[in-house]
Structure formats: structure tokens, C-alpha cells
Coordinates of N, CA and C in Angstrom, one line a residue:
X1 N -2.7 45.0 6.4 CA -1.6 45.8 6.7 C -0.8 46.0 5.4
X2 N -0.3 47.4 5.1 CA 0.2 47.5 4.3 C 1.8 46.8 3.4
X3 N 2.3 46.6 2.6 CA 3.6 45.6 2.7 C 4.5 46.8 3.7
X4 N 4.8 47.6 3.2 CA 6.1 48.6 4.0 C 5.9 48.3 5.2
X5 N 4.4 48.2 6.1 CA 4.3 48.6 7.4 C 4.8 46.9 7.7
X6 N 4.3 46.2 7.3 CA 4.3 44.8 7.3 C 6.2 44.0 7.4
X7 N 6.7 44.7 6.2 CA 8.1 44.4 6.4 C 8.8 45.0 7.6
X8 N 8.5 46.1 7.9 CA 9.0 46.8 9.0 C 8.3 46.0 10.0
X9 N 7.7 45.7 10.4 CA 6.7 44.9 11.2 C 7.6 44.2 12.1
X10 N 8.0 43.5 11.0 CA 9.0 42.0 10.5 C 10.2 42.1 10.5
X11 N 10.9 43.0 10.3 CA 11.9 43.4 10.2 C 12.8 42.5 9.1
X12 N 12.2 42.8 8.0 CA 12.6 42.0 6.9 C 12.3 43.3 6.0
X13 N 13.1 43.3 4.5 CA 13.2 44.0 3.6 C 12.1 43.5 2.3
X14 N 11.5 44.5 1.6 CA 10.4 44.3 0.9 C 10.5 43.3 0.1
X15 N 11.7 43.2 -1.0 CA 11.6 41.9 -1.6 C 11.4 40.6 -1.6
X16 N 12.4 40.7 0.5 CA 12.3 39.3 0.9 C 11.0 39.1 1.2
X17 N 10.4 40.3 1.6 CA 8.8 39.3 1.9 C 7.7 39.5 0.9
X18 N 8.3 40.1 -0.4 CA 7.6 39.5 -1.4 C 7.6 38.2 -2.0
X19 N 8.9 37.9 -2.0 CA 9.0 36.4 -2.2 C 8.4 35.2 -1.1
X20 N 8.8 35.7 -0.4 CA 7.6 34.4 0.8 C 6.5 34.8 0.6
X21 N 5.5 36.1 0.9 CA 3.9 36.2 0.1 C 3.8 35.3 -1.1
X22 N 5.0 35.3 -1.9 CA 4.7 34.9 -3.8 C 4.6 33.0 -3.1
X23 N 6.1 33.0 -2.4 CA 5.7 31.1 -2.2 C 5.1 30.8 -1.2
X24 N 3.9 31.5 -0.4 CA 3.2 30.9 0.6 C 1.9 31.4 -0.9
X25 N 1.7 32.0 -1.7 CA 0.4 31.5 -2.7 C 0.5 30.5 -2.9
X26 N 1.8 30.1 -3.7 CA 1.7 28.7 -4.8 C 1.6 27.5 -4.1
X27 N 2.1 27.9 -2.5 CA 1.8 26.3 -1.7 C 0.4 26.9 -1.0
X28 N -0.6 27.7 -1.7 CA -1.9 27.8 -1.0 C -2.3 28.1 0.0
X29 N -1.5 29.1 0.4 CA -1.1 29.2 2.1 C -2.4 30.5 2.2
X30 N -2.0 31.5 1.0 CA -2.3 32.8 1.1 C -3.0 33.1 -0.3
X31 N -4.5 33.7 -0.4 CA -4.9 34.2 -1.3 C -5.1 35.3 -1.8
X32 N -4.4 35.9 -2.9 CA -4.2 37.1 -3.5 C -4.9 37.7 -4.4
X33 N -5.7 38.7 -4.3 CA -6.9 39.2 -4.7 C -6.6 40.1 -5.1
X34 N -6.4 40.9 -6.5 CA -6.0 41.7 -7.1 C -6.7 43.1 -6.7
X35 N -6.2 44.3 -6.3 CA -6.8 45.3 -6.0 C -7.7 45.1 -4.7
X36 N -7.6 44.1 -4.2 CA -8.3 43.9 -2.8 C -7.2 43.8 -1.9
X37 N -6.7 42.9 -2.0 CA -5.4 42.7 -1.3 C -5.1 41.1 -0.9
X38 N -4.3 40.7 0.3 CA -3.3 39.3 0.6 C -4.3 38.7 2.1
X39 N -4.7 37.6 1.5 CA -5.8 37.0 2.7 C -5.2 35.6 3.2
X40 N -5.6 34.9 4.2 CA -5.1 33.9 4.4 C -6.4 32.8 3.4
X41 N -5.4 31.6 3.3 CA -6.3 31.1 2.3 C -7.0 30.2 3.4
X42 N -8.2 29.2 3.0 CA -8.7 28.0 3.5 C -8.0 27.2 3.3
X43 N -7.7 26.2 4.5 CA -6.6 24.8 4.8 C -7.1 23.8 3.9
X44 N -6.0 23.0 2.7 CA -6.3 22.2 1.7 C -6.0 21.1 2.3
X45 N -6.3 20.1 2.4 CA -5.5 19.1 2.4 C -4.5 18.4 1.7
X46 N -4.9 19.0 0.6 CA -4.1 18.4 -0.5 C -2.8 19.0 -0.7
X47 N -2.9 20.8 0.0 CA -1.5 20.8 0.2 C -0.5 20.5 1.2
X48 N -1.1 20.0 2.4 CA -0.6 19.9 3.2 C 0.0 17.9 2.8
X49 N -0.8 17.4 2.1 CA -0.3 15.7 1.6 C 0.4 16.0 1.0
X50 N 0.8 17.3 -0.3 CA 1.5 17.4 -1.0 C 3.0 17.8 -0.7
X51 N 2.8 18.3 0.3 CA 4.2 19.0 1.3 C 4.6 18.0 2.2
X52 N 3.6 16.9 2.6 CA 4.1 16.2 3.4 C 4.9 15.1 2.3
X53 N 4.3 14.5 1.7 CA 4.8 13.4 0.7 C 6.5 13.4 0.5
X54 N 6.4 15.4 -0.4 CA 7.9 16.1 -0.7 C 8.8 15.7 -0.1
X55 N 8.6 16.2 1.5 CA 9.5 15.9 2.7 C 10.1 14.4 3.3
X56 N 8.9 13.8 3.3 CA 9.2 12.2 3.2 C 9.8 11.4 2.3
X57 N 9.5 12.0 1.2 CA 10.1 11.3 0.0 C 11.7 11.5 -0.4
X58 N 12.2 12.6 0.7 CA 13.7 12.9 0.4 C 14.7 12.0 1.3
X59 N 13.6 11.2 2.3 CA 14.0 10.4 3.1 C 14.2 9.0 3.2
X60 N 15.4 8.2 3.9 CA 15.6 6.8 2.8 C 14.3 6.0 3.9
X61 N 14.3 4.8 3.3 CA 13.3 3.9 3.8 C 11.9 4.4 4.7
X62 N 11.6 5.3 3.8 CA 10.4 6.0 4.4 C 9.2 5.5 4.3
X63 N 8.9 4.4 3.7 CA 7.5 3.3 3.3 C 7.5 3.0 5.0
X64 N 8.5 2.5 5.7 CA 8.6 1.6 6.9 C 8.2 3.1 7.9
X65 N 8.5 4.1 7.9 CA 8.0 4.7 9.1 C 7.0 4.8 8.9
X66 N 6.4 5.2 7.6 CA 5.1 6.1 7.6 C 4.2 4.9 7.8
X67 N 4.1 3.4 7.8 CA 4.0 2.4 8.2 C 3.6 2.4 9.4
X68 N 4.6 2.7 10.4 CA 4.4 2.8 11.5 C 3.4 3.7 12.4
X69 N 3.1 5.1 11.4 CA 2.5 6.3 11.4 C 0.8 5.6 11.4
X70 N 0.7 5.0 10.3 CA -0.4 4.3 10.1 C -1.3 3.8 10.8
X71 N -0.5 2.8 11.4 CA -0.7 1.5 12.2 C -1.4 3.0 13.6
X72 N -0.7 3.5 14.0 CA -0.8 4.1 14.9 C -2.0 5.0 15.0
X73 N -2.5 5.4 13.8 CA -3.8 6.1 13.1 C -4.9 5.1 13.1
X74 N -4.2 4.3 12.2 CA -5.3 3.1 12.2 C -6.0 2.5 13.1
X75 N -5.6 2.4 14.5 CA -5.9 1.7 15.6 C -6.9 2.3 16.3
X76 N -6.5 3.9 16.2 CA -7.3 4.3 17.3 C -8.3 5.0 16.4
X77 N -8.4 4.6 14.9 CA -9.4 4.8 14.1 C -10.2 3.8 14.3
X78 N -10.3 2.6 14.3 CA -11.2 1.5 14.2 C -11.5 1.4 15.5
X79 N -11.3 1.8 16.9 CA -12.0 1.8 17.8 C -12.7 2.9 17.8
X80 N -13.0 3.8 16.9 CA -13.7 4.9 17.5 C -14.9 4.8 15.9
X81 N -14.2 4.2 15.3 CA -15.0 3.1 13.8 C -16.5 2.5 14.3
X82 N -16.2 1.7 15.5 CA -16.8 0.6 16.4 C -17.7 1.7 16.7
X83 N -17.4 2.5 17.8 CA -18.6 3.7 18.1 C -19.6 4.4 16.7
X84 N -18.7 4.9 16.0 CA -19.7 5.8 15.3 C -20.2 5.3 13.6
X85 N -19.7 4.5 13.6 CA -19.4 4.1 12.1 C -21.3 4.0 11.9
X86 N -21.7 4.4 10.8 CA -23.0 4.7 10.5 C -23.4 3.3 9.5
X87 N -24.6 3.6 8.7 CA -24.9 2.3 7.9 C -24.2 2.5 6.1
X88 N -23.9 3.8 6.0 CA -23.4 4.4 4.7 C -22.0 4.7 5.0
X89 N -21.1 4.2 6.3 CA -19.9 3.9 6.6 C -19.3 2.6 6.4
X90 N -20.2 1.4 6.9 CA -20.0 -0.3 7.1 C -20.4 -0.2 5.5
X91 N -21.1 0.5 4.4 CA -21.8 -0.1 3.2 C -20.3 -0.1 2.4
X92 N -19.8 1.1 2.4 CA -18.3 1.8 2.2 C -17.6 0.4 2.1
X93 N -16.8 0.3 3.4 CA -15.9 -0.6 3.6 C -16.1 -1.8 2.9
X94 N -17.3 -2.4 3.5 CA -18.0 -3.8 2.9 C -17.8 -3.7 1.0
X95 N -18.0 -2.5 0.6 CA -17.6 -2.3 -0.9 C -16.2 -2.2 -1.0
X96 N -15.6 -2.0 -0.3 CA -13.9 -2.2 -0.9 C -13.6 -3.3 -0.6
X97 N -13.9 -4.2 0.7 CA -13.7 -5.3 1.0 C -14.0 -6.2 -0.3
X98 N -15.6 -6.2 -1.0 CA -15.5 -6.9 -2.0 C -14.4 -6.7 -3.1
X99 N -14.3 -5.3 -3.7 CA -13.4 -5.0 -4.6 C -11.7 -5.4 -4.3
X100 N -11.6 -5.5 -3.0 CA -10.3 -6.1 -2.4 C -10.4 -7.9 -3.3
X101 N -11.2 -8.4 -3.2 CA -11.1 -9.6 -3.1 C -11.3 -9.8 -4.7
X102 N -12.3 -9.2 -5.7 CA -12.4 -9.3 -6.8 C -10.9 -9.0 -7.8
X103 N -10.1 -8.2 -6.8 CA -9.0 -8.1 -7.9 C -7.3 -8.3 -7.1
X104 N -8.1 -9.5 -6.4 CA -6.6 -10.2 -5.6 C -5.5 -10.4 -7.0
X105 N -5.8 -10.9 -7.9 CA -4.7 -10.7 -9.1 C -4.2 -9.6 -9.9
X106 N -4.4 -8.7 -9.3 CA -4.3 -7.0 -9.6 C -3.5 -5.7 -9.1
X107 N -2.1 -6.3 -9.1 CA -1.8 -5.7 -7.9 C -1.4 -4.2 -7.8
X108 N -2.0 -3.4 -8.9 CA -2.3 -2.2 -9.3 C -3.5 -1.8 -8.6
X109 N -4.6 -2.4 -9.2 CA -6.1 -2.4 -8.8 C -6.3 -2.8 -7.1
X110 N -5.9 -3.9 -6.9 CA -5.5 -4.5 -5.5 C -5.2 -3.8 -4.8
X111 N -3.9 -3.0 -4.9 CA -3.4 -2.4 -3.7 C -4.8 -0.9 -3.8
X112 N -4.8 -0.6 -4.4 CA -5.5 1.0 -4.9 C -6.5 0.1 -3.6
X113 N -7.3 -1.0 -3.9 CA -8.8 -1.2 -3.1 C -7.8 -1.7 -1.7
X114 N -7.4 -2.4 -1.5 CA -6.8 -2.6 0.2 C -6.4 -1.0 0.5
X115 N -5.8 -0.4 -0.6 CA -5.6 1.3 0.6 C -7.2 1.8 1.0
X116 N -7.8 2.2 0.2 CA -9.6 2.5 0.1 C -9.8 1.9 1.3
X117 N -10.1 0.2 1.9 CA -11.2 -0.3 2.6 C -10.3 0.3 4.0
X118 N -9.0 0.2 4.1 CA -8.2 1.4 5.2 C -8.2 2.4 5.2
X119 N -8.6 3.4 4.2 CA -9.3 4.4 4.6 C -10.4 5.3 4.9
X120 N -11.4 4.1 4.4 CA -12.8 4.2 4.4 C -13.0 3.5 6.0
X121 N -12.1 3.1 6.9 CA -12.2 2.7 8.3 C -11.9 3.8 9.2
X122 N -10.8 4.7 8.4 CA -10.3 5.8 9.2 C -11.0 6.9 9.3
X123 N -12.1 6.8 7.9 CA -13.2 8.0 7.7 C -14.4 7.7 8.6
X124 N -14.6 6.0 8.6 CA -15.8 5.9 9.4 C -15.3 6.4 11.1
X125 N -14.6 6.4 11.5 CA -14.3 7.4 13.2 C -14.8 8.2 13.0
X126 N -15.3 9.2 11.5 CA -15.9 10.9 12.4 C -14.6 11.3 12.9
X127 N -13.4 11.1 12.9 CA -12.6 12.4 13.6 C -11.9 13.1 12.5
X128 N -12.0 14.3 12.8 CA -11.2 15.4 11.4 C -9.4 15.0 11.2
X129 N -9.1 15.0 13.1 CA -7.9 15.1 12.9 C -7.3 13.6 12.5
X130 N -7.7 12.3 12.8 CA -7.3 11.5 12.4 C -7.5 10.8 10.6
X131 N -8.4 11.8 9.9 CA -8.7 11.6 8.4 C -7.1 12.9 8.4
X132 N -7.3 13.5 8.3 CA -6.9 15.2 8.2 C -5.0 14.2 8.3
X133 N -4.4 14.0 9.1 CA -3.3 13.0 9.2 C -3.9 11.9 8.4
X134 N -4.5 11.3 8.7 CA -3.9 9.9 7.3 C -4.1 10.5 5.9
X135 N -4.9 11.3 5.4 CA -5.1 12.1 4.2 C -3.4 12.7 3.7
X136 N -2.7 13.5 4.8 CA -1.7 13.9 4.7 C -0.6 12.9 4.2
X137 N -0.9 11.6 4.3 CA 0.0 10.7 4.0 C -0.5 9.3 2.8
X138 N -1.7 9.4 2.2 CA -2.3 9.4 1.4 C -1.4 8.9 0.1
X139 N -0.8 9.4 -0.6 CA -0.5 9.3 -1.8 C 1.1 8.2 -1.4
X140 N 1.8 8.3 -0.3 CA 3.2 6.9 0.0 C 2.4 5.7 0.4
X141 N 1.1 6.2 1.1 CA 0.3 5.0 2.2 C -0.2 3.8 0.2
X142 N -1.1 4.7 -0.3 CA -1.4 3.9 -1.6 C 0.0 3.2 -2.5
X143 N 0.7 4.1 -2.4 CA 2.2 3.5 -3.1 C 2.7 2.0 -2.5
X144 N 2.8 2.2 -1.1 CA 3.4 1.2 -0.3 C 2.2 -0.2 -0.6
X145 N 0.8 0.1 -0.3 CA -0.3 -1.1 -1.0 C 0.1 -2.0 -2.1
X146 N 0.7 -1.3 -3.0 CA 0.7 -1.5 -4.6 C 1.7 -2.1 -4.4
X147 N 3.0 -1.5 -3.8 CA 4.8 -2.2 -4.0 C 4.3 -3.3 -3.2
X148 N 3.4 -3.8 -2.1 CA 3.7 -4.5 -1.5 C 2.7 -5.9 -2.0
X149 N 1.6 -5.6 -3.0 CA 1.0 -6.2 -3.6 C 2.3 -7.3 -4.6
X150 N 2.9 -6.1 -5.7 CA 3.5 -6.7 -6.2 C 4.4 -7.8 -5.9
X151 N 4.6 -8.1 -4.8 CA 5.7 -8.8 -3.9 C 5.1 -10.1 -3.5
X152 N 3.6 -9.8 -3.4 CA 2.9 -10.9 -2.5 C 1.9 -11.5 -3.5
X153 N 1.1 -11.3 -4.6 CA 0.1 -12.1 -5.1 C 0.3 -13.1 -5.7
X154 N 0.9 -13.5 -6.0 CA 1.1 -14.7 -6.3 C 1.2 -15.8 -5.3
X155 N 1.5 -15.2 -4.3 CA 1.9 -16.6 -3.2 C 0.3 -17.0 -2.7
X156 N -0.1 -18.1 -2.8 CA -1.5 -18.4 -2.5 C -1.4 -18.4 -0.9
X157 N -0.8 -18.5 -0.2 CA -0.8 -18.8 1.4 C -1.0 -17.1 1.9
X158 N -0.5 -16.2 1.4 CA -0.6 -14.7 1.5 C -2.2 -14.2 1.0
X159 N -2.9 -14.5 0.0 CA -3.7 -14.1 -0.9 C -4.8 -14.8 0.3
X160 N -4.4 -15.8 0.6 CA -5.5 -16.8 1.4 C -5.8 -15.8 3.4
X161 N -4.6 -15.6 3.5 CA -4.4 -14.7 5.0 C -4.9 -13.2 4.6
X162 N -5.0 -12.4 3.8 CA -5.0 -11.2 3.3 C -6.8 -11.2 3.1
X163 N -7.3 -11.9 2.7 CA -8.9 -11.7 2.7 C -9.4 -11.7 4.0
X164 N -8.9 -13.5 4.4 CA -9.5 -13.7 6.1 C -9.0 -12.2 6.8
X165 N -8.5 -12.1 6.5 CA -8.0 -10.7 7.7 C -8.8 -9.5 7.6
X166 N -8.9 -9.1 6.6 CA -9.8 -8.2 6.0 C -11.0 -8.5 6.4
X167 N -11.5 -9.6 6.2 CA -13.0 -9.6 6.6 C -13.4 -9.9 7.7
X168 N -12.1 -10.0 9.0 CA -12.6 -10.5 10.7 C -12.2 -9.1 10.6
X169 N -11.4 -8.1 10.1 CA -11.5 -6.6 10.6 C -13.1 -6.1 10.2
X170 N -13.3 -6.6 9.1 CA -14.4 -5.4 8.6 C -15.9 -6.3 9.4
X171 N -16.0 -7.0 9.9 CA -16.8 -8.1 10.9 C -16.7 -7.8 12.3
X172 N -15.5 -7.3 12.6 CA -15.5 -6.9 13.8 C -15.7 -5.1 13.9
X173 N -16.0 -4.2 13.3 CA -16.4 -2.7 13.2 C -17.6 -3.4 13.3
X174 N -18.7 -4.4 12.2 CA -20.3 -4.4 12.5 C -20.4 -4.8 13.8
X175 N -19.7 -5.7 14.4 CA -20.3 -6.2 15.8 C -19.8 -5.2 16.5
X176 N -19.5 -3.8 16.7 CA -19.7 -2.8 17.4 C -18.5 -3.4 18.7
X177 N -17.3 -4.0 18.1 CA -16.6 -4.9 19.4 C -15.5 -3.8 19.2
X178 N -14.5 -2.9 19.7 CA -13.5 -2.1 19.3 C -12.2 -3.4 19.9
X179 N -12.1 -3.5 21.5 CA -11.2 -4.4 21.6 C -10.8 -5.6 20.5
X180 N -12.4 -6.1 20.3 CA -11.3 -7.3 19.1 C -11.3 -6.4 17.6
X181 N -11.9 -5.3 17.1 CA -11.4 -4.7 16.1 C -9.9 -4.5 16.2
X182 N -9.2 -4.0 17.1 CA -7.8 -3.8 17.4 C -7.2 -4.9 17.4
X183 N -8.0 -5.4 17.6 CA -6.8 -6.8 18.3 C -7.1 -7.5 16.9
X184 N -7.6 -7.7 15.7 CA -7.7 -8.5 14.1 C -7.1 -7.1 13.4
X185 N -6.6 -5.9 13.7 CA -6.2 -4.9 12.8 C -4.7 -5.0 13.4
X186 N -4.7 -5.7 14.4 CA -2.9 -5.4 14.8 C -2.5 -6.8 14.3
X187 N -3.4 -7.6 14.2 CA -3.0 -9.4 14.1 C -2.7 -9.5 12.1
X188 N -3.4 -8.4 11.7 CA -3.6 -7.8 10.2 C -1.9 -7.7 10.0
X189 N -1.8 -6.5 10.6 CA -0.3 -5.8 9.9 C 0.6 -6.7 11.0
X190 N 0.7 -7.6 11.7 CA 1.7 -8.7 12.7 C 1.7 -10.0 11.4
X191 N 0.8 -10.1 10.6 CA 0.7 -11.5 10.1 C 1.0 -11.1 8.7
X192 N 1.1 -10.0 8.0 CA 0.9 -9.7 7.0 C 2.5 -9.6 6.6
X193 N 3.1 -8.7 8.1 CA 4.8 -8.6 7.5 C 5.6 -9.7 7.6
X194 N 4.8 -10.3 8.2 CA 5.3 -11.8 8.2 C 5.8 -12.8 6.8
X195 N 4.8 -12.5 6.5 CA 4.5 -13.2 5.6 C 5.1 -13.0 4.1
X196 N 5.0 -11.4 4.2 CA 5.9 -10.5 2.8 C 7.3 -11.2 3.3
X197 N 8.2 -10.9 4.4 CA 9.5 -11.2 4.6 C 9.6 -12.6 4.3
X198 N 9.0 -13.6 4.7 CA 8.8 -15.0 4.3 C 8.8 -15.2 3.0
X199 N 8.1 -14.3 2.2 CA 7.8 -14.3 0.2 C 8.9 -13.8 -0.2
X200 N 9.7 -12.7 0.3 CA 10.8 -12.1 -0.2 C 12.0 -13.1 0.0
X201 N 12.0 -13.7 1.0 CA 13.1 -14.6 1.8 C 12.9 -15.7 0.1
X202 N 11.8 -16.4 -0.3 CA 11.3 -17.4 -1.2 C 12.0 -16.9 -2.5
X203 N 11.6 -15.5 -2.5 CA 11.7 -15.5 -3.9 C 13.5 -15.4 -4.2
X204 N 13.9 -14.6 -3.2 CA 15.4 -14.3 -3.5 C 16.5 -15.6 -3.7
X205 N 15.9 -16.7 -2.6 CA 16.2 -17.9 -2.8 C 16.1 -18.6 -3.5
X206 N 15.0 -18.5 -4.6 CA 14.5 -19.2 -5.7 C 15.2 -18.2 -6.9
X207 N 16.0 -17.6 -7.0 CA 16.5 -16.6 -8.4 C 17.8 -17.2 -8.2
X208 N 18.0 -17.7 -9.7 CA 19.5 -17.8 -10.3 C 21.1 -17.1 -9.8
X209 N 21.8 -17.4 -9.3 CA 22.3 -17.0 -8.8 C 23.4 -16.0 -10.4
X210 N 24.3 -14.7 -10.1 CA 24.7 -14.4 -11.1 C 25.9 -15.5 -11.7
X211 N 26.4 -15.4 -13.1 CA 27.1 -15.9 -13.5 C 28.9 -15.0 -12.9
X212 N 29.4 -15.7 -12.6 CA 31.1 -15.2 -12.6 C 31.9 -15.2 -13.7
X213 N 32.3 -14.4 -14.5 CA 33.4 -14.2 -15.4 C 34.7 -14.7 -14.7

């Protein structure tokens, strides 16, 4: 459709909907083909993470919902994990699970592999829409891994709970069991926040208190 007939269409004036054509390209929305004309583009995901991240990120304590977002993906990822998860899905995980554990002192490297072996659970489901959503949230989900690494490696009683947990989740996707998959993935993030608030409670108690003038 031509722009004139298009604005009239719309009942919007030419400029203004040259300017939304111009910012639905740069967010990828719409592909612009010189002398051909304005097409809808193919769905990225990466702009859709990148627009979601933007919007989240202007929001306070947003690690803790998207958290919650997670959990809620996660769950009904690893039961449907249990069903379809193939032998080049369980090889996946079982490979981050090791790299989880080779770089428990790393909490750069660490958190990067604990986000991986949770994603590589959410990929093994086979469902578009449940990758397609956690993908969207991708880049705070790896952040939160890393901030929450930093917090916790050192405490040997966390480092010690953090493997076991990992590997009765990634133990229970091979034995094809979904109920106790859920039930070691919810015992995961129940034992895990536990435990950070416990470390944070330690450490704040253990720091000097300030000097008073």
C-alpha cells in the first residue's frame, strides 16, 4: 500500500508514519527494500530480548521478578525435558553440569555455565514458546547467575549444595521421572535462596562496622 493511501488509512499524517516505519526498521520489526518497497521483517529473538531487557531494566528490583518468571518456565520446562529430551539434549546439559562444577571458583565463568545447564534444560522441552520466553529474558537471567555467584563461592556449605542440586536435577531428566525432576528443580531455587540470604546475613555481620567522627 502506498504511504499516502496508508496514512489516510490510519488517519495519521505522512511524517508521523514515516517516523514509526523508520523506528519499527531499527527495532527490526519492518524490512526496507529500496525501490521494492516496506515488508514485515522475520521475528528475531534477539530483538524481542533486547526490548524486553530495556523495559525491565528501568525497573527497581527486577532480578527478583524475572526470577520468579523463570522458576515458572523452568518447571514446566523440565517436565516436558523428561518427555522429549533426546541423547544430544542429556549430552548438552551433562556438559554444562561438568563445566558448572570445574569452575565453582569462577564466578564469571560459573555463573555464565549454571545459566547454560538451565538453559540447555529449557531447550531440551522442544517447545518454541517456552525457549522463545526464556531467550527473551536471557541476557538479566545470565546477569543474576554471575551477581549471585559473586555472593556465594566462597562459602563451602553453598558450593557443596549447588553441585548436589544440579546433578539430582540433571539425574532426574535421564531417569525420564518429571514429578521428581520438579520436585529437585523447585528444592534447587527453595535451598539455594536460602542459603544466599544466610551468606549475605554472614557476610554483613562479619564487616567492620563504620567509624563515627
Amino acid at each position: 500500500m502506498p504511504e499516502r493511501e496508508l496514512a489516510q488509512h490510519l488517519d495519521v499524517g505522512r511524517p508521523l508514519l514515516r517516523e514509526v516505519m523508520k523506528s519499527l526498521a531499527m527495532l527490526g520489526f519492518l524490512n526496507v527494500r529500496q525501490g521494492s518497497g516496506t515488508y514485515i521483517a522475520k521475528a528475531d529473538i534477539r530483538v524481542l530480548s533486547d526490548f524486553f531487557t530495556f523495559c525491565l531494566s528501568q525497573e527497581q528490583d527486577v532480578l527478583e521478578d524475572v526470577m520468579q518468571a523463570r522458576m515458572a518456565i523452568e518447571c514446566q520446562a523440565i517436565r516436558l525435558a523428561c518427555e522429549r529430551a533426546n541423547e544430544a539434549d542429556l549430552a548438552r546439559i551433562g556438559q554444562w553440569l561438568g563445566t558448572l562444577i570445574d569452575t565453582l571458583t569462577d564466578p564469571e565463568a560459573g555463573g555464565r555455565a549454571d545459566f547454560m545447564f538451565h538453559q540447555s534444560i529449557v531447550a531440551a522441552s522442544h517447545s518454541r514458546a517456552l525457549t522463545t520466553l526464556y531467550g527473551a529474558m536471557a541476557e538479566l537471567l545470565q546477569r543474576s547467575h554471575v551477581q549471585r555467584r559473586v555472593t556465594t563461592y566462597r562459602n563451602p556449605e553453598i558450593v557443596r549444595v549447588l553441585v548436589d542440586a544440579h546433578r539430582e536435577v540433571f539425574l532426574s531428566i535421564v531417569a525420564k521421572d518429571p514429578d521428581q525432576a520438579d520436585r529437585r528443580l523447585r528444592e534447587h531455587f527453595a535451598i539455594g535462596d536460602e542459603l544466599r540470604r544466610r551468606s549475605l546475613i554472614e557476610t554483613y555481620r562479619g564487616a567492620p562496622a563504620k567509624q563515627i567522627n
